[in-house]
PDB file of C-alpha atoms in Angstrom:
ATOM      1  CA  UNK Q   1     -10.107  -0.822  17.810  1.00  0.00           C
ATOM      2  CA  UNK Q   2      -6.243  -0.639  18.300  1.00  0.00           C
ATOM      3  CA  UNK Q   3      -3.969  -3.868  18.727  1.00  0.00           C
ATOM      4  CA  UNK Q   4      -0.156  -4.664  18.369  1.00  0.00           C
ATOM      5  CA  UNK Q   5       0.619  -7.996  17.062  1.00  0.00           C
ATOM      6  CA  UNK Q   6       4.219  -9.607  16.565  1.00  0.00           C
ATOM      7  CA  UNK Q   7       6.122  -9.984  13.638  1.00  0.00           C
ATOM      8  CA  UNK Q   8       8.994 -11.580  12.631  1.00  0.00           C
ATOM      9  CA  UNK Q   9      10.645  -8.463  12.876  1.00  0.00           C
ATOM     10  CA  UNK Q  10       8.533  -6.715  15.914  1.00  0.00           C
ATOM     11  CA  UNK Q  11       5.816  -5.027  17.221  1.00  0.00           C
ATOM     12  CA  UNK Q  12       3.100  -3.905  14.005  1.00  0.00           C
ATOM     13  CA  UNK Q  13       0.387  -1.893  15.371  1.00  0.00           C
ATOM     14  CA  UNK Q  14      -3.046  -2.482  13.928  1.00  0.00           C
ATOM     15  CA  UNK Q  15      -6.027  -0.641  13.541  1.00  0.00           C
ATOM     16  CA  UNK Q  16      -9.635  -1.889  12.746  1.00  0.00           C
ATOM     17  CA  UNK Q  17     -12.972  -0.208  11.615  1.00  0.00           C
ATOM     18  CA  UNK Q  18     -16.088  -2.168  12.095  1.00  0.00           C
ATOM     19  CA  UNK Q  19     -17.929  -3.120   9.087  1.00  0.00           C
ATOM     20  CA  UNK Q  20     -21.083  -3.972   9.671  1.00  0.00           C
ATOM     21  CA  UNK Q  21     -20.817  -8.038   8.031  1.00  0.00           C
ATOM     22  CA  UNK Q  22     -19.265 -10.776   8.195  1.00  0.00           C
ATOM     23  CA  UNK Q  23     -17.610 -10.597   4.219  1.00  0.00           C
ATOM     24  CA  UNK Q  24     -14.019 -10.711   4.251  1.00  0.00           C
ATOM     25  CA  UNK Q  25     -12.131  -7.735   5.696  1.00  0.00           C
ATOM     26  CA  UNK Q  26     -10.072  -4.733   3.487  1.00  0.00           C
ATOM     27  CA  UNK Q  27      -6.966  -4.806   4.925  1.00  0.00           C
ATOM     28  CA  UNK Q  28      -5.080  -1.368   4.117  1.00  0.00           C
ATOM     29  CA  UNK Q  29      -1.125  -1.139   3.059  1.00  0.00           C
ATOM     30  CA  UNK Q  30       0.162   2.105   3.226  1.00  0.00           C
ATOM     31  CA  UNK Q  31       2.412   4.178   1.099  1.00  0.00           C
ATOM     32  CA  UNK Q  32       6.658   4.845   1.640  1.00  0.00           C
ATOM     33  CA  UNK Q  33       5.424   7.899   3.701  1.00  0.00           C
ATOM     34  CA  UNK Q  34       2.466   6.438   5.275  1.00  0.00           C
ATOM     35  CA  UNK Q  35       0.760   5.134   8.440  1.00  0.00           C
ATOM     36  CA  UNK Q  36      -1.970   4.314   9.852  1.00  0.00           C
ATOM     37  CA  UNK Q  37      -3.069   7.760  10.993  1.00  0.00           C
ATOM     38  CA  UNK Q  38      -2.453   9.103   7.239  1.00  0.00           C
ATOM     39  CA  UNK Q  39      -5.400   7.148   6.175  1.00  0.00           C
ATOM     40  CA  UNK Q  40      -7.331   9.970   7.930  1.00  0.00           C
ATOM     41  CA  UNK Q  41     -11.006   9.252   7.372  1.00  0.00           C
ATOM     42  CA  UNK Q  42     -10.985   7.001   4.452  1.00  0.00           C
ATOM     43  CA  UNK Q  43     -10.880   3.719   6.321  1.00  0.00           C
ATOM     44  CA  UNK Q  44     -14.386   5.015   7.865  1.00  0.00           C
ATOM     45  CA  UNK Q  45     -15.824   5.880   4.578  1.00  0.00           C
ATOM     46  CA  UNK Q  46     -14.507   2.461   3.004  1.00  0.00           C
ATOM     47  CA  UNK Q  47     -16.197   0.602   5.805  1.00  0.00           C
ATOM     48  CA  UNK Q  48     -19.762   2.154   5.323  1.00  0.00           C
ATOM     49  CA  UNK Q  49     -19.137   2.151   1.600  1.00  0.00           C
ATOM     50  CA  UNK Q  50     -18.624  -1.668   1.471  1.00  0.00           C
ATOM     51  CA  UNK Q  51     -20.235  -2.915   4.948  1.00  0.00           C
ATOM     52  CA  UNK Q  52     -17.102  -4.441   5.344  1.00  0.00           C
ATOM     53  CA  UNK Q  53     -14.109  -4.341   8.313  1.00  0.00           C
ATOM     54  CA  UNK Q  54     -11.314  -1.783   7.466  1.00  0.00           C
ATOM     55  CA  UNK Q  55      -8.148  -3.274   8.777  1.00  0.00           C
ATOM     56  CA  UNK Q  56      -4.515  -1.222   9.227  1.00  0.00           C
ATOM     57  CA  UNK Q  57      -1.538  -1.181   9.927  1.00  0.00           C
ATOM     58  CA  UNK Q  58       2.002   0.473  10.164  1.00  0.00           C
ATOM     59  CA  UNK Q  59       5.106  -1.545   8.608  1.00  0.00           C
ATOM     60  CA  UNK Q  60       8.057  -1.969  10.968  1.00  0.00           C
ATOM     61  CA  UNK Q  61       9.373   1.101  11.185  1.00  0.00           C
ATOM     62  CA  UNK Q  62       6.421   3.444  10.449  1.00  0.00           C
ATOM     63  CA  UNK Q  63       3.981   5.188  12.446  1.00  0.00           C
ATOM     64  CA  UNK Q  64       3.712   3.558  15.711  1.00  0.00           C
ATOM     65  CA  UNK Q  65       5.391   0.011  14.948  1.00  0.00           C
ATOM     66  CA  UNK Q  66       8.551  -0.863  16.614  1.00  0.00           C
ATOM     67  CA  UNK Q  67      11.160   0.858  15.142  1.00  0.00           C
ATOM     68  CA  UNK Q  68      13.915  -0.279  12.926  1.00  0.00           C
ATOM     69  CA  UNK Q  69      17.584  -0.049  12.277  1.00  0.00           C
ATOM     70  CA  UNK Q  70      18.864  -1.016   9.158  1.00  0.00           C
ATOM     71  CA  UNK Q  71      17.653   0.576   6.242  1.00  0.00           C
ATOM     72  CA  UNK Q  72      15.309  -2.019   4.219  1.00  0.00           C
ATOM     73  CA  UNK Q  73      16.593  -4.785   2.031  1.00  0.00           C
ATOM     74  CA  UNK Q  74      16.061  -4.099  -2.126  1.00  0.00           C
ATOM     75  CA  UNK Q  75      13.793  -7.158  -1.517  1.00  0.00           C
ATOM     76  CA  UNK Q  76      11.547  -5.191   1.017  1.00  0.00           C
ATOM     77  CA  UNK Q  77       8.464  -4.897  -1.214  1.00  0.00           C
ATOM     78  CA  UNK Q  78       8.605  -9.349  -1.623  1.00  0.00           C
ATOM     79  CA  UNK Q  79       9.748  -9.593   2.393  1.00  0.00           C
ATOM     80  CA  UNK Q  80       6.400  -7.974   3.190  1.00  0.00           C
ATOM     81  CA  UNK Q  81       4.153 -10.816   2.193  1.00  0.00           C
ATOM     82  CA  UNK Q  82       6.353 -12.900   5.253  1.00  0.00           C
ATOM     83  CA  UNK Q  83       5.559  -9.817   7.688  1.00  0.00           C
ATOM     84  CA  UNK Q  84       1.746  -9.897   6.453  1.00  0.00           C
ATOM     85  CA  UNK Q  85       1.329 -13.234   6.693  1.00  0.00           C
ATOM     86  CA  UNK Q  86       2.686 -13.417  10.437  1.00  0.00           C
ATOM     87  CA  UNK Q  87       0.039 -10.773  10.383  1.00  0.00           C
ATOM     88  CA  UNK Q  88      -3.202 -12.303   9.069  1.00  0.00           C
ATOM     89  CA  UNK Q  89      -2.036 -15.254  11.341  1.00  0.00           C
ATOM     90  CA  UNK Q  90      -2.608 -13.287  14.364  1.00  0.00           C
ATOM     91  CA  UNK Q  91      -5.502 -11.615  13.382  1.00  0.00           C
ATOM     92  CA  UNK Q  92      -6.923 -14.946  12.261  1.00  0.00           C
ATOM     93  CA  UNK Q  93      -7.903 -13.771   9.264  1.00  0.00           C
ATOM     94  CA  UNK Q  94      -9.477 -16.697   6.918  1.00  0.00           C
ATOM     95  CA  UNK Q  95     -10.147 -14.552   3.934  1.00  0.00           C
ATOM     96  CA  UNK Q  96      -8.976 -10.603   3.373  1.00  0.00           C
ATOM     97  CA  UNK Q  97      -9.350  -8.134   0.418  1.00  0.00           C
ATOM     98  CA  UNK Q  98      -6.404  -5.996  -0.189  1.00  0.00           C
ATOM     99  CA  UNK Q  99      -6.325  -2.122  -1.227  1.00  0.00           C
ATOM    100  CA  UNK Q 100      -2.284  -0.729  -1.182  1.00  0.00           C
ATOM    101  CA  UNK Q 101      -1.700   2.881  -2.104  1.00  0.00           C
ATOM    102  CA  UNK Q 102       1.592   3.443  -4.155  1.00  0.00           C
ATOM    103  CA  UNK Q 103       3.896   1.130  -2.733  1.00  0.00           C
ATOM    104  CA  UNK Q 104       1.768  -0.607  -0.725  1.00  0.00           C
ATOM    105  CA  UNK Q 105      -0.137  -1.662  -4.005  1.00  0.00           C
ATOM    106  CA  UNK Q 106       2.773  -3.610  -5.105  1.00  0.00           C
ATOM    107  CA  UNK Q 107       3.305  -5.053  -2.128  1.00  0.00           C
ATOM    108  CA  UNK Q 108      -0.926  -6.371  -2.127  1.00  0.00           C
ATOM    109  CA  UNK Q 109       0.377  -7.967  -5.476  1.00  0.00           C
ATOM    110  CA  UNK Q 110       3.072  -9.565  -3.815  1.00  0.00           C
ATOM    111  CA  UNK Q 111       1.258 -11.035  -0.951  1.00  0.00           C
ATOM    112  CA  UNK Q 112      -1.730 -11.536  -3.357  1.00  0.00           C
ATOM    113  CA  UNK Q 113       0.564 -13.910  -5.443  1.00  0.00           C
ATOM    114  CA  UNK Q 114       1.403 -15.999  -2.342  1.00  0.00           C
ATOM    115  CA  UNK Q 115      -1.855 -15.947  -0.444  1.00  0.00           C
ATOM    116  CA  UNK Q 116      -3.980 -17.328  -3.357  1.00  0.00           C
ATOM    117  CA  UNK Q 117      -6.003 -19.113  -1.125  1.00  0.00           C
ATOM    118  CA  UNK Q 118      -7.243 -16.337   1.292  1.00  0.00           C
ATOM    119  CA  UNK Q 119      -7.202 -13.221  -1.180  1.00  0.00           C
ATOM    120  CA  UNK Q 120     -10.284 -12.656  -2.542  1.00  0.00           C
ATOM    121  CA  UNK Q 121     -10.069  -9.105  -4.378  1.00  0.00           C
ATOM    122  CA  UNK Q 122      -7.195  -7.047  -4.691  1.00  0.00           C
ATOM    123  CA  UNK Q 123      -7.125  -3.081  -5.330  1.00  0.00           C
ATOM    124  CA  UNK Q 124      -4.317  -1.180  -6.097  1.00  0.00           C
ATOM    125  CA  UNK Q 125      -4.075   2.543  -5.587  1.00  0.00           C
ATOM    126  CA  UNK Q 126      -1.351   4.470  -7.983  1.00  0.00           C
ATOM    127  CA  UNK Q 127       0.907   1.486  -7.702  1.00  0.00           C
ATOM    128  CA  UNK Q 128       4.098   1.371  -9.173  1.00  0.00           C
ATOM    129  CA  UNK Q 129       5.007  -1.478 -11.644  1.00  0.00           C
ATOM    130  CA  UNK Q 130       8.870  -0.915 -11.836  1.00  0.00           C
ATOM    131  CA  UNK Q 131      11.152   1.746 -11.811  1.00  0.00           C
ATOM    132  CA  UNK Q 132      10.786   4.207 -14.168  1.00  0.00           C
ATOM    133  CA  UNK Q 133      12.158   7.520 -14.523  1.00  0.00           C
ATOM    134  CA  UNK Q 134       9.210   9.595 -13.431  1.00  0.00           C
ATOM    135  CA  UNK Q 135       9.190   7.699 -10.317  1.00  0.00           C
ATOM    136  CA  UNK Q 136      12.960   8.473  -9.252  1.00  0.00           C
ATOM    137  CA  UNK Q 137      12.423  12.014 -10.585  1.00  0.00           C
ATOM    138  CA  UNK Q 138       9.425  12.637  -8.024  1.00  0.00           C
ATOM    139  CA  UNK Q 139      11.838  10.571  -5.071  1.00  0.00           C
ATOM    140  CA  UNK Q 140      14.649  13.099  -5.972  1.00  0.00           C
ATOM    141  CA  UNK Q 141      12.081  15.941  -5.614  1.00  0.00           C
ATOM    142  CA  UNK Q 142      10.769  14.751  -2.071  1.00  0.00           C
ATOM    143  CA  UNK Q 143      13.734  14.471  -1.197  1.00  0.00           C
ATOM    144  CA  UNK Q 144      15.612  17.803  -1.840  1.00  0.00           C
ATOM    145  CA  UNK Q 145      12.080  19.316  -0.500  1.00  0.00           C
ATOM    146  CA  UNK Q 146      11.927  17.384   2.794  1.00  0.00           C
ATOM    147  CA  UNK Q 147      15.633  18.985   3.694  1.00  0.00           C
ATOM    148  CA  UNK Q 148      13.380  21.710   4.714  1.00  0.00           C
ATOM    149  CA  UNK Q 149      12.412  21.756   8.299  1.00  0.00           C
ATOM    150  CA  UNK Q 150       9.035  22.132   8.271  1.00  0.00           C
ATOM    151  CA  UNK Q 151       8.206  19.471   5.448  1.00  0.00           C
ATOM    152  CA  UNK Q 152      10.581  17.417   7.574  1.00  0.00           C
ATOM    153  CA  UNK Q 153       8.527  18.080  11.030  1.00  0.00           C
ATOM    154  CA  UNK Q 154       5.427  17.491   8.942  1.00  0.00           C
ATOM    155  CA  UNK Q 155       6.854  13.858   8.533  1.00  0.00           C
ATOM    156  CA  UNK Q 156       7.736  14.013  12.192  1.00  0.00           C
ATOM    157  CA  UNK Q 157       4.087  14.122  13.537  1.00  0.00           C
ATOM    158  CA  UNK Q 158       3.377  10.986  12.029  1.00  0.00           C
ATOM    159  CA  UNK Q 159       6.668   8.959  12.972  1.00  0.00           C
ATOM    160  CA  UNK Q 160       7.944  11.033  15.476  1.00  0.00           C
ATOM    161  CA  UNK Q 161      11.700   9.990  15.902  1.00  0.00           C
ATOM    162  CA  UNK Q 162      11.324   7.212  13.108  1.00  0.00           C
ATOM    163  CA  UNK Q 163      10.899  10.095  10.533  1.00  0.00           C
ATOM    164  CA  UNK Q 164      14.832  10.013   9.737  1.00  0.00           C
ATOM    165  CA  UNK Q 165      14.334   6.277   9.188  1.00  0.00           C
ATOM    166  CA  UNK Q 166      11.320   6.599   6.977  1.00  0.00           C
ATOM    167  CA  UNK Q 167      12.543   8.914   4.574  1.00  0.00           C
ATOM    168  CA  UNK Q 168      16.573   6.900   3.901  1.00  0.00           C
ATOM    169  CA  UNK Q 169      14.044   4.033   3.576  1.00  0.00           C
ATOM    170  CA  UNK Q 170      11.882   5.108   0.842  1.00  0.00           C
ATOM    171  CA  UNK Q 171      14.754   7.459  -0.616  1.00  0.00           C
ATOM    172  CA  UNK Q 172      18.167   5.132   0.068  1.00  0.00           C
ATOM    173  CA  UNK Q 173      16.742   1.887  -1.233  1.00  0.00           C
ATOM    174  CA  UNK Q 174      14.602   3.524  -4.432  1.00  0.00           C
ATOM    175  CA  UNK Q 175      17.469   5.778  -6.039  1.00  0.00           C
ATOM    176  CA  UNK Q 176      19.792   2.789  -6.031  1.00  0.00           C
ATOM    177  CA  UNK Q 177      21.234   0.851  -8.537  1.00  0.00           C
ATOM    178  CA  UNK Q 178      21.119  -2.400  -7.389  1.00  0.00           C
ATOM    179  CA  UNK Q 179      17.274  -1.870  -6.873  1.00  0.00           C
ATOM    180  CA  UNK Q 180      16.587  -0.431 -10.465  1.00  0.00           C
ATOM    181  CA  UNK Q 181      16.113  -4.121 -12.026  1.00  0.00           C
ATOM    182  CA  UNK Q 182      12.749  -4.461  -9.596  1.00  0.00           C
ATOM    183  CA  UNK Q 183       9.672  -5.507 -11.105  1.00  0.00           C
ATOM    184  CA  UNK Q 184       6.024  -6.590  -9.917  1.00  0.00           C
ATOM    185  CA  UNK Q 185       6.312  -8.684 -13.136  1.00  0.00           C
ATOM    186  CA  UNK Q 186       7.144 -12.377 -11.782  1.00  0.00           C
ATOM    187  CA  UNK Q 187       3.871 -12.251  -9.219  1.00  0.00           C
ATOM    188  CA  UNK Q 188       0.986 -11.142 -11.691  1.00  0.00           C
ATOM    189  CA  UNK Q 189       0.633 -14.355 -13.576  1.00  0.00           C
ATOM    190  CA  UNK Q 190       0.623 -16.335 -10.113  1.00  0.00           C
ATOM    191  CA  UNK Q 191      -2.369 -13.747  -9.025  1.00  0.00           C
ATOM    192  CA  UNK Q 192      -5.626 -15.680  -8.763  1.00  0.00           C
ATOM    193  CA  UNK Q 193      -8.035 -12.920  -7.705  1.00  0.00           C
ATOM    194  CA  UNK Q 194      -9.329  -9.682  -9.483  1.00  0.00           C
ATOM    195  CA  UNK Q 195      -7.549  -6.926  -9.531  1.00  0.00           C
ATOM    196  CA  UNK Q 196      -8.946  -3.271  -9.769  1.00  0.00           C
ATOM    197  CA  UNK Q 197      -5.985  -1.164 -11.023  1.00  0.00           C
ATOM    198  CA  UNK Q 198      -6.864   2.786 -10.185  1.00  0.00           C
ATOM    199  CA  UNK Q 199      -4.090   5.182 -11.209  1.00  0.00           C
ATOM    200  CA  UNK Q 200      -4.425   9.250 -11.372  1.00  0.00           C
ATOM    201  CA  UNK Q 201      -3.292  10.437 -15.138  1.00  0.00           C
ATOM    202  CA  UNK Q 202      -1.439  13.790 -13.446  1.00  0.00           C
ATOM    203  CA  UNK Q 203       0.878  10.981 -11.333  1.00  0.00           C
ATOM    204  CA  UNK Q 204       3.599  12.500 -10.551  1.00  0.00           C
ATOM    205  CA  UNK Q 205       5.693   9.545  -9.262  1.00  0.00           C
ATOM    206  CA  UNK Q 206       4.578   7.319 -12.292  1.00  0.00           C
ATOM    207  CA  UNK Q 207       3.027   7.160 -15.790  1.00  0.00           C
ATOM    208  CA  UNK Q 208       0.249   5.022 -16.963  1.00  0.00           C
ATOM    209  CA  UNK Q 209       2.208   2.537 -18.239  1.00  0.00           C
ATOM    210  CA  UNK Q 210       2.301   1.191 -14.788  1.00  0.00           C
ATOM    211  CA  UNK Q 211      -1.559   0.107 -14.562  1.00  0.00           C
ATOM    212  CA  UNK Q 212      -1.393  -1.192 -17.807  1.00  0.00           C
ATOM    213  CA  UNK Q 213       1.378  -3.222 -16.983  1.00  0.00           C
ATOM    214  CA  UNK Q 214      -0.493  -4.754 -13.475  1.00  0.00           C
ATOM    215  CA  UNK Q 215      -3.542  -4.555 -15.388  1.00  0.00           C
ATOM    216  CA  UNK Q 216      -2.428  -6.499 -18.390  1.00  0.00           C
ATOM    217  CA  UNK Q 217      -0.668  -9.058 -16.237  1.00  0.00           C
ATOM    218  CA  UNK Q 218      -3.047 -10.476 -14.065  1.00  0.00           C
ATOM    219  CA  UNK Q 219      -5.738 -13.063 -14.995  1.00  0.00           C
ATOM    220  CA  UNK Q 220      -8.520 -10.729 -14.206  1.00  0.00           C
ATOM    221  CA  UNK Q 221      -7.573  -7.038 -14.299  1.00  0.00           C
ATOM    222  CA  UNK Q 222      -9.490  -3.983 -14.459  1.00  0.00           C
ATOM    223  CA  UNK Q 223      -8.097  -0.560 -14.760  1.00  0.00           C
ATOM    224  CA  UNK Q 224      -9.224   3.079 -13.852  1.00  0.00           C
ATOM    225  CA  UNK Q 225      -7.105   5.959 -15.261  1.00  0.00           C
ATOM    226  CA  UNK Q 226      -8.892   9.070 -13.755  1.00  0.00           C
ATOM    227  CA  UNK Q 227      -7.676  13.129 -13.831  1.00  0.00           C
ATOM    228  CA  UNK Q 228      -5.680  13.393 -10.296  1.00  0.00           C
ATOM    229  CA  UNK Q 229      -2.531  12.668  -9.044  1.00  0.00           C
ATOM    230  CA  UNK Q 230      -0.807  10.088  -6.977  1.00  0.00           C
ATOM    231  CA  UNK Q 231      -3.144   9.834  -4.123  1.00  0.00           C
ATOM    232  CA  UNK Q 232      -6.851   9.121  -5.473  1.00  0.00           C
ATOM    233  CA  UNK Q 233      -8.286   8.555  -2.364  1.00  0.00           C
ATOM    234  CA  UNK Q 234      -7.646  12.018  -1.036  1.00  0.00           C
ATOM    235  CA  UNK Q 235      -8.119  13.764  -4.238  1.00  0.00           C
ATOM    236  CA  UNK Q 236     -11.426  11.891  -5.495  1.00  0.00           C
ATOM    237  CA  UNK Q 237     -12.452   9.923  -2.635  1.00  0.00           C
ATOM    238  CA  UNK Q 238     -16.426   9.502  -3.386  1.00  0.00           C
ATOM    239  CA  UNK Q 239     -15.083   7.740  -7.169  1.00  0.00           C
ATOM    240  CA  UNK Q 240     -12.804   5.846  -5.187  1.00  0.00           C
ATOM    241  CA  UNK Q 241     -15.387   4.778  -2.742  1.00  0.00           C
ATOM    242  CA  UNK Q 242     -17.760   3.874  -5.561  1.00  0.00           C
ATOM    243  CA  UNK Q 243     -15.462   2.551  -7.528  1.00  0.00           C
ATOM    244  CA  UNK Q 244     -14.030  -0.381  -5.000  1.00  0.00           C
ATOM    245  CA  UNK Q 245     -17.573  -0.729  -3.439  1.00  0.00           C
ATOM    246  CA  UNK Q 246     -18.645  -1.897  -7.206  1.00  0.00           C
ATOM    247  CA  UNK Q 247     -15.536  -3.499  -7.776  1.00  0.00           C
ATOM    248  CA  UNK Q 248     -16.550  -5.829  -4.249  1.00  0.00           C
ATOM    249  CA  UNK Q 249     -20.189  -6.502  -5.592  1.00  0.00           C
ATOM    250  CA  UNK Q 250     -19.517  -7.991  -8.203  1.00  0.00           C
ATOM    251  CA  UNK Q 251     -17.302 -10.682  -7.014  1.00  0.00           C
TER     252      UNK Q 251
END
C-alpha cells in the first residue's frame, strides 16, 4: 500500500507490506543512495520472516518524496528523528521497530535515542559510527565513478531528476570538514531498546570498529560481523532474515 504523508519539510512517500499481526511494525530507513524501490524484495521477505508490517519510506529528496533544494545540513542524520517523528505521527504508529542500512542505521539510533517510549528493537545494517577514513575513501570512489554516465543514469532511474541532488547530498556534506567531528556517540547511552548491530567484514565504506563502537555503547547490544560487504541484505539476505527474525523473538 502506497501513501504520502507531510513533513515538516514536504511530501515523504510511504510504502507498507502487510504483516500478518498486530506486533509493532519494521519501519525501513534507507541508505545515502537509497529509496524505497531499492529495497527490492526484502521488505516482502522481512514481512513473512517476522509476521510483522514492513513500513518505507523515501527522505525528502529521494526517490519519490518532494524534492529539495539546499543541500542537507551537517546535522541531517539528528534532523531526521524531527522528520520521522512527523512521520510515525501520521501513520499513528504507537510502537515501531527500526532496521536502517548504512546511514539510515545511524539515523534509527538517533530517532531510537529520542523515541524511547515507542521503539521497541532497533537493527542496524552496516551503519557507520563516525567518520573514518575508509568511509571517505569509498565516498571519494563513488564519486569519481558516478561521473560516468551510465552509473549516473543508473542513479537516475531511482530519483529521476533528484539524482544530481542525491549524490552533492551524500558526497558535499560527508567529505567536509566541518562534518568530520560527527559521531553517533552522544545517543547510544540514551538508547533504551536492543540493538542488533550487523556489519559485513569486506565493508568497504567502514571497518569493524564501527559495530563495536554502536555495539559497545548501547545498554543492550548485540553484534554480527559476517563475510560480505556493505549491503548484507542483498548479499546474505536468508542470514539477515534469520538473523532479525531471532533477534524480534526474543524480545
Amino acid at each position: 500500500m502506497d501513501t504520502d504523508v507531510a513533513s515538516p519539510g514536504g511530501r515523504i512517500f510511504v510504502r507498507r507490506w502487510p504483516g500478518g499481526n498486530e506486533r509493532a511494525p519494521i519501519v525501513l530507513l534507507h541508505d545515502s543512495l537509497g529509496s524505497v524501490e531499492q529495497w527490492r524484495d526484502f521488505p516482502r521477505a522481512l514481512a513473512d520472516a517476522t509476521q510483522r508490517d514492513i513500513i518505507a519510506y523515501d527522505r525528502l529528496g529521494f526517490g519519490r518524496s518532494g524534492a529539495r533544494e539546499a543541500r542537507p545540513s551537517i546535522g541531517f542524520i539528528d534532523e531526521e528523528a524531527l522528520v520521522f517523528s512527523a512521520i510515525a505521527d501520521a501513520l499513528g504508529l504507537a510502537r515501531f521497530v527500526l532496521f536502517g542500512h548504512s546511514v539510515g542505521g545511524a539515523m534509527a539510533l538517533a530517532i531510537a535515542a529520542a523515541e524511547t517510549e515507542r521503539c521497541e528493537a532497533v537493527v542496524t545494517e552496516s551503519a557507520q559510527a563516525f567518520v573514518e577514513a575508509r568511509t571517505l575513501e569509498g565516498i571519494r570512489a563513488a564519486k569519481a565513478a558516478f561521473g560516468d554516465d551510465a552509473q549516473f543514469a543508473r542513479l537516475a532511474k531511482w530519483h529521476g531528476d533528484k539524482a544530481g541532488w542525491v549524490l552533492d547530498a551524500w558526497t558535499g556534506v560527508w567529505l567536509s570538514t566541518a562534518f568530520a567531528p560527527w559521531s553517533v556517540d552522544a545517543h547510544l547511552p540514551r538508547i533504551a531498546c536492543p540493538v542488533l548491530v550487523i556489519h559485513g567484514e569486506r565493508d568497504e565504506f567502514g571497518s569493524t570498529a564501527f559495530p563495536e563502537r554502536i555495539a559497545r555503547g548501547v545498554r543492550d547490544g548485540r553484534m554480527i560481523v559476517h563475510p560480505c560487504g556493505h549491503v548484507p541484505h542483498r548479499e546474505c539476505p536468508a542470514d539477515v532474515l534469520r538473523w532479525v527474525a531471532a533477534f524480534l523473538d526474543r524480545e
